[in-house]
Coordinates of C-alpha atoms and ligand atoms in Angstrom, one line a residue:
Chain A
M1 CA 75.3 130.7 82.8
R2 CA 75.9 130.8 86.5
I3 CA 78.9 129.1 88.3
L4 CA 79.3 128.7 92.0
N5 CA 82.8 128.0 93.6
I6 CA 82.9 126.9 97.1
F7 CA 86.3 127.1 98.9
K8 CA 87.4 126.4 102.5
R9 CA 89.3 128.9 104.6
V10 CA 92.3 126.9 105.9
P11 CA 95.6 127.5 107.8
D12 CA 98.4 128.3 105.4
T13 CA 99.8 125.0 104.1
Y14 CA 103.3 126.1 105.1
A15 CA 102.3 126.3 108.7
E16 CA 103.5 123.9 111.4
I17 CA 100.4 122.7 113.4
N18 CA 100.5 122.5 117.2
L19 CA 97.8 121.5 119.7
N20 CA 96.3 123.6 122.6
S21 CA 96.9 122.4 126.1
D22 CA 93.8 120.3 126.5
F23 CA 94.2 118.6 123.1
S24 CA 90.7 119.7 122.0
D25 CA 91.8 121.8 119.1
I26 CA 94.8 123.0 117.1
N27 CA 96.7 126.0 118.5
K28 CA 95.4 128.9 116.3
D29 CA 97.6 131.7 117.7
G30 CA 99.5 133.3 114.9
L31 CA 98.1 131.1 112.1
S32 CA 97.4 132.9 108.9
Y33 CA 94.5 131.6 106.8
V34 CA 94.3 131.1 103.0
I35 CA 91.9 129.8 100.4
D36 CA 92.5 126.1 100.3
P37 CA 94.6 124.9 97.3
Y38 CA 91.8 122.8 95.7
G39 CA 89.4 125.6 96.0
E40 CA 91.9 127.8 94.2
Y41 CA 92.3 125.3 91.3
G42 CA 88.4 125.2 90.9
M43 CA 88.4 129.0 90.9
E44 CA 91.0 129.0 88.1
T45 CA 89.0 126.6 86.0
A46 CA 85.9 128.8 86.4
L47 CA 87.9 131.9 85.6
R48 CA 89.1 130.2 82.4
M49 CA 85.6 129.6 81.4
K50 CA 84.8 133.2 81.9
D51 CA 87.9 134.2 79.9
N52 CA 86.2 132.5 76.9
N53 CA 82.7 133.8 77.6
S54 CA 82.4 137.0 79.5
S55 CA 78.6 136.5 79.9
I56 CA 79.2 133.8 82.6
E57 CA 78.4 135.0 86.1
L58 CA 81.0 133.8 88.7
N59 CA 79.9 133.4 92.3
V60 CA 82.1 132.3 95.2
L61 CA 81.0 131.0 98.7
T62 CA 82.8 130.2 101.8
I63 CA 82.0 129.7 105.5
G64 CA 83.9 131.2 108.4
P65 CA 84.3 134.1 110.7
E66 CA 83.8 137.7 109.7
N67 CA 87.3 138.3 108.5
S68 CA 86.9 135.6 105.8
T69 CA 85.8 138.5 103.7
E70 CA 89.4 139.2 103.0
L71 CA 89.6 136.0 101.1
L72 CA 86.4 136.7 99.3
R73 CA 87.9 140.0 98.3
N74 CA 90.8 138.2 96.7
A75 CA 88.4 136.1 94.7
L76 CA 86.6 139.3 93.6
A77 CA 89.9 140.7 92.5
L78 CA 90.6 137.7 90.4
G79 CA 87.4 138.2 88.4
F80 CA 84.5 136.7 90.5
D81 CA 81.3 138.8 90.3
N82 CA 79.6 138.0 93.5
S83 CA 80.7 136.7 96.8
Y84 CA 79.0 135.2 99.8
L85 CA 80.0 134.4 103.4
I86 CA 78.1 132.1 105.7
K87 CA 79.2 133.6 109.0
Y88 CA 80.1 131.2 111.6
D89 CA 83.2 131.1 113.9
N90 CA 83.1 127.4 114.7
Y91 CA 83.0 126.4 111.1
D92 CA 85.9 124.0 111.2
K93 CA 84.1 121.7 113.7
L94 CA 81.0 121.1 111.5
S95 CA 80.6 117.6 110.1
P96 CA 80.5 117.3 106.4
L97 CA 76.8 116.3 106.6
V98 CA 75.9 119.6 108.3
L99 CA 78.3 121.6 106.0
S100 CA 76.6 120.0 103.0
K101 CA 73.1 120.9 104.3
L102 CA 74.2 124.5 104.8
Y103 CA 75.6 124.7 101.3
L104 CA 72.4 123.0 100.0
S105 CA 70.2 125.6 101.7
F106 CA 72.4 128.3 100.2
I107 CA 72.1 126.8 96.7
Q108 CA 68.3 126.6 97.1
K109 CA 68.1 130.3 98.1
F110 CA 70.7 131.8 95.7
G111 CA 70.7 129.2 92.9
P112 CA 70.3 127.5 90.5
F113 CA 73.8 127.2 89.3
D114 CA 74.9 125.4 86.1
I115 CA 78.2 124.3 87.6
I116 CA 79.3 124.0 91.2
F117 CA 83.0 123.5 92.0
V118 CA 84.1 122.3 95.5
P119 CA 87.5 121.2 96.7
K120 CA 88.3 117.5 96.3
V121 CA 89.0 117.5 100.0
D122 CA 88.7 120.1 102.8
I123 CA 92.4 120.0 103.8
D124 CA 91.7 121.1 107.4
T125 CA 89.1 118.3 108.3
N126 CA 90.2 115.9 105.6
F127 CA 86.7 115.2 104.6
S128 CA 86.0 114.7 100.9
S129 CA 82.3 114.0 100.8
I130 CA 80.7 117.5 100.1
C131 CA 80.5 116.9 96.4
G132 CA 78.8 113.5 96.7
Y133 CA 76.4 114.7 99.4
L134 CA 75.3 117.7 97.4
A135 CA 74.9 115.7 94.2
G136 CA 72.9 113.2 96.2
F137 CA 70.7 115.8 97.7
L138 CA 70.2 117.7 94.5
N139 CA 70.1 114.5 92.3
M140 CA 72.6 116.2 90.0
N141 CA 75.3 114.9 87.7
F142 CA 78.7 114.9 89.5
L143 CA 82.3 113.9 89.2
T144 CA 85.1 114.0 91.8
N145 CA 88.8 114.7 91.5
I146 CA 88.7 116.5 88.2
S147 CA 91.9 118.1 86.8
S148 CA 90.4 120.5 84.3
A149 CA 87.2 121.3 82.5
Y150 CA 85.8 123.4 79.7
L151 CA 82.4 124.1 78.2
D152 CA 80.9 122.6 75.0
G153 CA 77.4 123.9 74.5
E154 CA 75.0 122.2 77.0
F155 CA 77.9 119.9 77.9
I156 CA 81.1 120.1 80.0
I157 CA 84.2 118.2 79.0
I158 CA 86.2 117.1 82.0
E159 CA 89.7 115.5 82.4
R160 CA 90.8 113.7 85.5
E161 CA 93.4 111.2 86.7
T162 CA 92.2 108.0 88.0
D163 CA 93.9 104.8 89.3
I164 CA 93.7 103.5 85.7
G165 CA 95.1 106.5 83.9
K166 CA 93.6 109.6 82.4
E167 CA 89.9 110.0 81.6
K168 CA 88.2 112.4 79.4
I169 CA 84.4 112.6 80.1
R170 CA 81.5 114.6 78.7
M171 CA 78.6 115.4 81.0
R172 CA 75.4 117.2 80.5
L173 CA 74.9 120.4 82.6
P174 CA 74.1 121.1 85.4
V175 CA 77.0 119.4 87.2
I176 CA 78.8 119.5 90.6
L177 CA 82.5 118.8 90.4
S178 CA 85.2 118.3 93.0
H179 CA 88.6 119.8 91.9
D180 CA 91.9 118.2 92.2
K181 CA 95.2 119.9 91.3
A182 CA 95.0 121.4 87.8
P183 CA 97.7 121.1 85.1
Y184 CA 97.9 124.9 84.8
E185 CA 99.0 127.7 87.1
I186 CA 96.8 129.8 89.2
R187 CA 96.5 133.4 88.3
L188 CA 97.3 136.3 90.6
A189 CA 95.1 139.3 91.0
N190 CA 96.4 142.5 89.0
L191 CA 96.0 146.0 90.1
K192 CA 92.9 146.6 87.8
G193 CA 91.2 143.6 89.4
I194 CA 92.0 144.7 92.9
M195 CA 90.5 148.2 92.2
A196 CA 87.4 146.6 90.6
S197 CA 87.0 144.3 93.6
K198 CA 86.3 147.2 95.9
K199 CA 83.0 147.9 94.2
K200 CA 81.9 144.2 94.0
P201 CA 79.5 142.8 96.6
I202 CA 80.3 140.6 99.5
H203 CA 77.0 139.2 101.0
I204 CA 77.1 138.2 104.6
I205 CA 74.6 135.4 105.5
N206 CA 73.9 134.6 109.2
I207 CA 74.0 130.9 109.7
D208 CA 70.5 131.0 111.2
E209 CA 69.1 132.3 108.0
L210 CA 69.9 129.0 106.4
N211 CA 67.6 127.0 108.8
V212 CA 69.9 124.0 109.2
S213 CA 70.2 122.0 112.4
L214 CA 73.9 122.3 113.5
E215 CA 73.8 119.1 115.5
N216 CA 76.9 117.0 114.5
H217 CA 76.4 113.3 114.3
I218 CA 80.2 112.9 114.2
K219 CA 81.7 114.4 117.3
R220 CA 85.4 115.2 117.2
G221 CA 87.1 114.1 120.4
K222 CA 90.7 114.6 121.4
L223 CA 93.5 115.4 119.0
K224 CA 97.0 114.0 118.9
L225 CA 100.2 114.7 117.0
P226 CA 101.7 111.9 115.1
P227 CA 104.4 110.1 117.0
Q228 CA 107.8 112.1 116.7
R229 CA 110.1 110.3 114.4
A230 CA 113.5 109.3 115.9
S231 CA 116.2 111.7 114.9
V232 CA 118.1 111.0 111.7
K233 CA 121.2 108.8 111.7
F234 CA 123.7 110.2 109.2
L235 CA 125.5 107.6 107.2
S236 CA 128.9 108.4 105.8
S237 CA 129.0 106.1 102.8
V238 CA 126.9 104.1 100.4
D239 CA 128.3 100.9 102.0
E240 CA 126.8 101.9 105.2
L241 CA 123.4 102.4 103.5
I242 CA 123.6 99.0 101.9
K243 CA 124.3 97.5 105.4
V244 CA 121.2 99.3 106.8
L245 CA 119.1 97.9 103.9
K246 CA 120.3 94.5 104.5
E247 CA 120.6 94.2 108.2
E248 CA 118.2 96.7 109.7
I249 CA 115.3 96.9 107.2
K250 CA 116.1 93.4 105.9
I251 CA 115.0 93.7 102.3
Chain B
M1 CA 74.4 93.5 112.6
K2 CA 74.1 93.3 108.9
C3 CA 76.7 95.0 106.8
I4 CA 77.8 95.4 103.2
V5 CA 81.4 95.5 102.1
Y6 CA 82.1 96.9 98.8
F7 CA 84.8 95.1 96.8
E8 CA 86.5 97.5 94.4
T9 CA 88.2 96.1 91.3
L10 CA 90.9 97.5 89.2
L11 CA 91.5 96.0 85.7
G12 CA 89.5 92.9 86.7
E13 CA 91.2 92.2 90.0
I14 CA 90.0 92.9 93.6
R15 CA 91.9 95.7 95.1
E16 CA 93.8 94.5 98.2
F17 CA 92.6 97.6 100.1
S18 CA 89.0 96.2 100.0
L19 CA 90.2 93.2 102.0
S20 CA 91.4 95.6 104.7
A21 CA 88.0 97.2 104.7
L22 CA 86.5 93.7 105.0
E23 CA 88.7 92.8 108.0
F24 CA 87.8 96.2 109.6
S25 CA 84.1 95.5 109.2
K26 CA 84.3 92.4 111.3
L27 CA 84.7 94.7 114.3
F28 CA 81.1 95.7 113.8
C29 CA 79.3 93.1 111.8
D30 CA 78.3 89.5 112.2
E31 CA 76.5 89.2 108.8
I32 CA 78.6 90.5 106.0
Y33 CA 77.4 90.8 102.4
G34 CA 79.7 91.6 99.6
F35 CA 79.0 93.8 96.6
I36 CA 81.1 93.8 93.5
V37 CA 80.8 95.0 89.9
N38 CA 81.3 92.8 86.8
S39 CA 83.3 90.1 88.7
D40 CA 82.8 87.2 91.1
K41 CA 86.3 87.4 92.4
A42 CA 85.2 88.1 95.9
K43 CA 83.2 84.9 96.3
N44 CA 85.7 83.3 98.7
Y45 CA 85.4 86.1 101.2
V46 CA 81.6 86.4 102.1
K47 CA 78.6 84.1 102.4
K48 CA 76.5 86.2 100.1
L49 CA 77.8 88.2 97.2
Y50 CA 75.8 90.7 95.1
V51 CA 77.2 91.0 91.6
L52 CA 76.2 94.0 89.5
E53 CA 76.5 93.3 85.9
T54 CA 76.5 96.5 83.8
K55 CA 78.3 98.1 80.9
N56 CA 78.4 101.5 82.6
E57 CA 80.3 101.4 85.8
F58 CA 79.2 104.9 86.9
S59 CA 79.6 105.7 90.5
R60 CA 76.1 107.0 90.6
T61 CA 74.6 103.8 89.2
I62 CA 76.6 101.6 91.6
A63 CA 75.4 103.8 94.5
Q64 CA 71.8 103.6 93.5
E65 CA 72.0 99.8 93.3
I66 CA 73.7 99.4 96.6
Y67 CA 71.0 101.7 98.1
K68 CA 68.3 99.3 96.9
I69 CA 70.0 96.5 98.9
V70 CA 70.5 98.7 101.9
K71 CA 66.7 99.2 102.0
S72 CA 65.6 95.7 101.2
E73 CA 68.0 94.0 103.7
D74 CA 67.9 96.7 106.4
I75 CA 71.7 97.3 106.2
K76 CA 73.2 99.5 109.0
Y77 CA 76.8 99.7 108.0
I78 CA 78.8 99.8 104.8
F79 CA 82.5 99.4 104.6
F80 CA 84.7 100.4 101.6
A81 CA 88.3 101.0 100.8
S82 CA 88.9 104.8 101.0
T83 CA 90.1 105.2 97.4
N84 CA 89.0 108.0 95.1
K85 CA 86.5 105.6 93.4
G86 CA 85.2 104.4 96.7
K87 CA 84.8 107.9 98.0
E88 CA 82.9 109.0 94.9
I89 CA 80.4 106.2 95.1
F90 CA 79.8 106.4 98.8
S91 CA 79.6 110.1 99.3
F92 CA 76.8 110.1 96.7
L93 CA 75.1 107.2 98.5
A94 CA 75.4 109.2 101.7
G95 CA 73.6 112.0 100.0
I96 CA 70.7 109.9 98.5
S97 CA 70.3 108.0 101.7
N98 CA 70.6 110.9 104.1
G99 CA 73.4 108.7 105.6
L100 CA 76.6 109.4 107.3
I101 CA 80.0 108.9 105.7
L102 CA 83.3 108.8 107.6
E103 CA 86.2 108.2 105.2
D104 CA 90.0 107.6 105.5
V105 CA 89.5 105.9 108.9
E106 CA 92.8 104.4 110.2
G107 CA 91.7 102.7 113.3
Y108 CA 89.0 102.1 116.0
E109 CA 89.9 102.5 119.7
N110 CA 87.6 102.6 122.7
G111 CA 84.5 103.6 120.6
Y112 CA 86.4 106.1 118.6
F113 CA 87.2 106.1 114.9
I114 CA 90.7 107.5 114.2
K115 CA 91.5 109.7 111.3
A116 CA 94.3 112.1 110.2
I117 CA 93.4 115.7 109.7
Y118 CA 95.2 118.9 108.7
S119 CA 97.0 117.1 105.9
N120 CA 98.2 114.3 108.2
K121 CA 99.7 116.7 110.6
V122 CA 97.2 115.7 113.4
Y123 CA 95.2 112.7 114.4
A124 CA 91.6 113.1 115.6
Q125 CA 89.1 110.8 117.3
Y126 CA 85.5 110.7 116.2
Q127 CA 82.5 109.4 117.9
V128 CA 79.5 108.6 115.7
E129 CA 76.0 109.0 117.1
F130 CA 73.7 108.4 114.3
N131 CA 70.7 106.1 113.7
G132 CA 70.7 106.1 109.9
L133 CA 73.0 104.3 107.5
K134 CA 76.7 104.6 108.5
I135 CA 79.3 104.3 105.7
I136 CA 82.9 103.9 106.8
G137 CA 85.9 104.3 104.4
V138 CA 89.0 102.4 105.6
K139 CA 92.2 104.1 104.6
P140 CA 94.4 101.9 102.4
K141 CA 97.2 100.0 104.2
S142 CA 95.9 100.9 107.6
Y143 CA 94.5 97.5 108.4
K144 CA 95.5 93.9 107.7
L145 CA 94.0 91.9 104.9
A146 CA 91.1 89.5 105.4
E147 CA 91.8 85.9 104.7
P148 CA 89.4 84.0 102.4
I149 CA 86.7 81.8 104.1
N150 CA 85.6 78.5 102.7
S151 CA 81.9 78.8 102.1
N152 CA 79.2 78.0 99.6
T153 CA 78.8 81.6 98.6
E154 CA 75.3 82.5 97.5
I155 CA 75.6 84.8 94.4
V156 CA 73.0 87.3 93.6
E157 CA 73.2 88.7 90.1
I158 CA 71.8 92.1 89.3
K159 CA 71.7 92.7 85.6
L160 CA 71.4 96.3 84.5
D161 CA 71.0 97.7 81.0
N162 CA 71.6 101.3 81.7
A163 CA 71.7 103.5 78.7
N164 CA 72.9 107.0 79.6
N165 CA 73.0 110.1 77.6
E166 CA 74.0 112.3 80.5
F167 CA 77.5 111.0 80.8
E168 CA 79.9 109.7 78.3
I169 CA 83.5 108.6 78.6
L170 CA 85.3 110.0 75.5
E171 CA 88.7 108.7 76.1
I172 CA 90.8 106.6 78.6
K173 CA 94.5 106.8 78.4
Q174 CA 95.5 103.8 80.4
K175 CA 98.8 104.1 82.1
D176 CA 101.5 101.4 81.7
N177 CA 100.2 98.7 84.0
K178 CA 103.6 97.4 84.7
E179 CA 104.2 100.7 86.5
V180 CA 103.3 100.4 90.2
D181 CA 101.4 103.3 91.7
V182 CA 103.1 105.2 94.6
T183 CA 100.2 104.3 96.9
E184 CA 100.6 100.6 96.3
A185 CA 104.3 100.3 96.5
D186 CA 106.5 98.7 99.2
I187 CA 109.4 101.0 98.2
V188 CA 109.0 104.6 96.8
V189 CA 112.0 106.1 95.0
S190 CA 111.3 109.8 94.9
G191 CA 113.3 112.6 93.3
G192 CA 113.1 116.4 93.5
R193 CA 114.7 119.5 92.0
G194 CA 118.1 118.2 93.2
L195 CA 118.1 115.7 90.3
S196 CA 118.7 118.8 88.2
S197 CA 117.0 117.7 84.9
A198 CA 114.3 115.5 83.6
E199 CA 116.8 113.2 81.8
N200 CA 118.8 112.8 85.0
Y201 CA 115.7 112.1 87.1
H202 CA 114.5 109.4 84.8
K203 CA 117.8 107.8 84.1
L204 CA 119.1 107.6 87.7
L205 CA 115.8 106.8 89.5
R206 CA 114.4 104.3 87.0
E207 CA 117.7 102.4 86.9
L208 CA 117.6 102.2 90.8
I209 CA 114.0 101.1 90.6
E210 CA 114.9 98.2 88.3
V211 CA 117.7 97.0 90.6
L212 CA 115.6 97.2 93.7
K213 CA 112.7 95.3 92.0
E214 CA 115.0 92.6 90.7
K215 CA 116.9 92.2 93.9
T216 CA 114.0 92.4 96.4
G217 CA 111.0 91.2 94.5
L218 CA 109.1 94.1 96.1
K219 CA 106.7 96.6 94.4
V220 CA 108.8 99.7 93.7
A221 CA 107.3 103.0 92.4
L222 CA 108.7 106.3 91.2
G223 CA 107.7 109.4 93.2
A224 CA 108.2 113.1 92.7
S225 CA 108.1 116.4 94.5
Q226 CA 105.7 119.1 93.3
A227 CA 108.7 121.1 91.9
V228 CA 109.5 118.5 89.4
V229 CA 105.9 117.8 88.5
D230 CA 105.4 121.5 87.8
A231 CA 108.6 121.6 85.8
G232 CA 107.0 118.9 83.6
W233 CA 109.6 116.2 84.3
I234 CA 106.9 113.7 85.2
D235 CA 103.1 113.3 85.5
H236 CA 101.1 114.5 88.5
S237 CA 100.1 111.0 89.2
H238 CA 103.6 110.5 90.7
Q239 CA 103.5 113.5 93.0
V240 CA 103.7 112.9 96.7
G241 CA 102.4 115.4 99.2
Q242 CA 99.6 117.7 100.1
T243 CA 98.4 118.2 96.5
G244 CA 99.6 114.8 95.4
K245 CA 99.3 111.4 97.0
T246 CA 99.7 110.1 100.5
V247 CA 102.0 107.1 100.7
S248 CA 103.2 104.8 103.5
P249 CA 105.6 102.3 102.0
L250 CA 108.2 100.3 103.9
I251 CA 110.9 102.5 102.5
Y252 CA 110.7 106.0 101.1
F253 CA 113.8 107.4 99.4
A254 CA 113.9 111.1 99.0
F255 CA 116.7 112.1 96.6
G256 CA 117.3 115.9 96.2
I257 CA 114.0 116.8 97.9
S258 CA 114.2 119.6 100.4
G259 CA 111.3 118.4 102.6
A260 CA 108.8 121.3 102.5
T261 CA 105.9 120.7 104.9
Q262 CA 103.5 120.0 102.0
H263 CA 105.8 117.2 100.8
I264 CA 106.2 115.7 104.3
A265 CA 102.4 115.7 104.6
G266 CA 102.4 112.9 102.0
M267 CA 105.1 110.6 103.2
R268 CA 105.6 111.1 106.9
T269 CA 103.9 107.7 107.7
S270 CA 106.4 105.7 105.7
K271 CA 108.1 103.0 107.8
Y272 CA 111.7 104.0 106.9
I273 CA 112.6 107.3 105.3
I274 CA 116.0 107.6 103.7
A275 CA 117.2 111.0 102.4
V276 CA 120.0 112.0 100.3
N277 CA 120.6 115.8 100.1
K278 CA 123.7 118.0 99.6
D279 CA 122.5 120.4 102.3
E280 CA 122.8 119.0 105.8
E281 CA 120.3 121.5 107.0
A282 CA 117.6 120.4 104.6
P283 CA 114.3 119.9 106.5
I284 CA 113.9 116.5 105.0
F285 CA 116.5 115.3 107.5
K286 CA 114.0 116.2 110.4
V287 CA 111.7 113.3 109.3
A288 CA 114.3 110.9 107.8
D289 CA 115.5 107.9 109.7
Y290 CA 118.8 107.6 107.7
G291 CA 120.5 110.4 105.8
I292 CA 123.5 110.9 103.5
V293 CA 124.7 114.4 102.9
G294 CA 126.0 114.3 99.5
D295 CA 125.5 114.7 95.7
V296 CA 122.7 112.5 94.2
N297 CA 124.7 112.3 91.0
K298 CA 127.4 110.4 92.8
I299 CA 125.4 108.5 95.4
I300 CA 122.7 107.0 93.2
P301 CA 125.1 105.5 90.6
E302 CA 127.2 104.1 93.4
L303 CA 124.1 102.6 95.1
I304 CA 123.0 101.1 91.9
E305 CA 126.4 99.4 91.3
K306 CA 126.7 98.2 94.8
L307 CA 123.1 96.8 95.0
K308 CA 123.9 94.8 91.8
K309 CA 126.6 93.1 93.6
V310 CA 125.0 92.4 97.0
L311 CA 121.5 91.7 98.4
Ligands
FAD401 C1 99.4 124.7 98.5 C2 100.7 123.9 98.2 C3 100.7 122.6 98.0 C4 101.9 121.9 97.8 N1 101.8 120.5 97.6 C5 103.0 119.9 97.4 C6 103.0 118.5 97.2 O1 102.0 117.8 97.2 N2 104.2 117.9 97.1 C7 105.4 118.6 97.1 O2 106.5 117.9 97.0 N3 105.4 119.9 97.2 C8 104.3 120.6 97.4 N4 104.3 121.9 97.5 C9 105.5 122.6 97.2 C10 106.5 122.7 98.3 O3 106.3 123.8 99.1 C11 108.0 122.8 97.7 O4 108.1 123.9 96.9 C12 108.4 121.5 97.0 O5 108.1 120.4 97.7 C13 109.9 121.6 96.6 O6 110.3 120.5 95.8 P1 111.8 120.0 95.8 O7 112.1 119.5 97.2 O8 112.0 119.1 94.7 O9 112.7 121.3 95.4 P2 113.6 122.3 96.3 O10 112.9 122.8 97.5 O11 114.2 123.2 95.4 O12 114.7 121.3 96.9 C14 115.7 120.7 96.2 C15 116.7 120.1 97.2 O13 117.7 119.4 96.4 C16 118.9 119.5 97.1 N5 120.0 119.3 96.1 C17 120.2 120.1 95.0 N6 121.2 119.6 94.2 C18 121.5 118.5 94.8 C19 122.5 117.4 94.5 N7 123.2 117.5 93.4 N8 122.5 116.3 95.3 C20 121.7 116.3 96.4 N9 120.8 117.2 96.8 C21 120.7 118.3 96.0 C22 118.8 121.0 97.7 O14 119.7 121.0 98.8 C23 117.4 121.0 98.1 O15 117.2 120.6 99.4 C24 103.1 122.7 97.7 C25 103.1 124.0 98.0 C26 101.9 124.7 98.2 C27 101.9 126.1 98.4
AMP402 N1 93.7 110.1 121.4 C1 94.0 109.8 120.2 N2 93.6 110.6 119.2 C2 93.9 110.3 118.0 N3 94.5 109.2 117.5 C3 94.9 108.4 118.4 C4 94.6 108.6 119.8 N4 95.1 107.5 120.4 C5 95.7 106.7 119.5 N5 95.6 107.2 118.3 C6 95.9 106.5 117.1 O1 96.6 105.3 117.4 C7 97.9 105.3 116.7 C8 98.9 104.6 117.6 O2 99.0 105.4 118.8 P1 100.1 105.1 119.9 O3 99.7 103.8 120.5 O4 100.1 106.2 120.8 O5 101.5 105.0 119.2 C9 98.2 106.7 116.3 O6 99.0 106.8 115.2 C10 96.8 107.2 116.1 O7 96.4 106.8 114.8

């Protein structure tokens, strides 16, 4: 059994985001980058599968500049067996269609995989279509926004939250899944894992090797910060709050 | 221009968000066809309505059926409400049709689609240059609702007997449908670690919600910070923020919530933000319109008592 986890390299979620002077991009000075939180949840679910069956091969893929290897090294320290970087500096400007085609080309070269996990949304670009695109290209079973999953023979049992409530679904492998927040905590690497990671492979793939046109059909133009909210008015009593509710907000 | 608008249903009713998508589609289309599954509730909104009748409402099946219409009718645009269900159907349709999907769109200005990025910390403009099928997801609550039109709607039924051994729903735990979802509410009453315990959180906030509902007639929902979801006080479906839901109600109450950037990412577009926190330096006050520095254990009961008397 082979599993592939795809994550996105994103600015630390604690960071304030500012724009550069011509509003063409965010100001990246001093930003630190992390594995996106939904990618992390997907990785945790895959690691749990391997906890129960050590013969599973765990692969992890991301796209980004050369120093993204630091993040891949973290994944290897957690227990992933192989890691891959599609090297491309301007990765955060690629449209989801181009990104999906790059991942597709990777899967065709290095696959097949029985399970592919992707983040439910790339939190930098706020696009959430990678899972559907890949499932459509590969004509594969898929499900989005899953909370957890475990294996059951040729099947996978998945739980997720929907607008109706909670669903439990059984699907036949292979599948591609987009991961939402999980109900369990994410593990941290231990010393043994960190030592072991030093001997594990990080394969660097030049973007040209994937033979995908990088022409974006969705071109991002100028950026803008949300309007500044007016500064807070402190109220000194509940009576004043009631007055605000009645007279200003008028509920 | 011929377009399809997808009408999403929830428990047999059309989701209001689909009517925003319909209104938005009118900027681009003069011939609008509806598509709906197992319902004819949308028939007052379009001249022609495709109704898919099926026992298995799989996203994949729905996408494949819509794709057949796209091909036979030469459809150029599809519009849908950018819900999880909508995104699931239409990202797959984008894959099988080699189409382009742009979801969570909040507006259209001077030829640019507007969408929030970096967890709602930034807005971006997008220009679409694409000859194939374009699929646009309209973010809930970002556009006004379409009005019904009076027309003799032509209904086209598609009956499908799709057995499936690839995919089986084992269980659905339906949530209490009297409980309003945070994304649909006019008022969200949220609590964080400052509520000190699960009992206190439920007792104080639910009582306040009941009074607000009764006095205003508005839809009021219970929200939470990640800290209290992780502590097991309440289900993740109530979490607001980066790894929870994005809300933009008329009023967002933040009780005992510090206002971490990941929380603010999910509620900063609320019309009015009212925060109560014992720490006047708490970052929540940077986004709040009104603030009370004080103890939630005193303020919330007093607010409940006084609301009962007035409004
Ligand atoms: C990747 C990532 C994603 C995240 N996603 C989310 C998310 O989606 N949503 C989210 O909420 N968080 C999220 N977080 C967590 C976030 O960073 C904060 O840890 C969290 O929001 C804190 O919750 P809180 O405000 O309830 O608790 P705290 O930060 O502990 O704040 C409690 C507040 O209550 C006040 N208080 C205490 N007692 C009282 C009292 N008696 N009366 C009045 N006030 C009182 C305190 O002054 C304090 O400000 C995320 C974090 C990461 C790393
Ligand atoms: N250049 C832009 N880039 C991104 N979003 C924009 C731009 N101009 C306007 N908007 C959008 O329009 C809304 C209203 O903008 P304003 O009229 O400046 O208050 C903002 O919240 C954005 O959604």
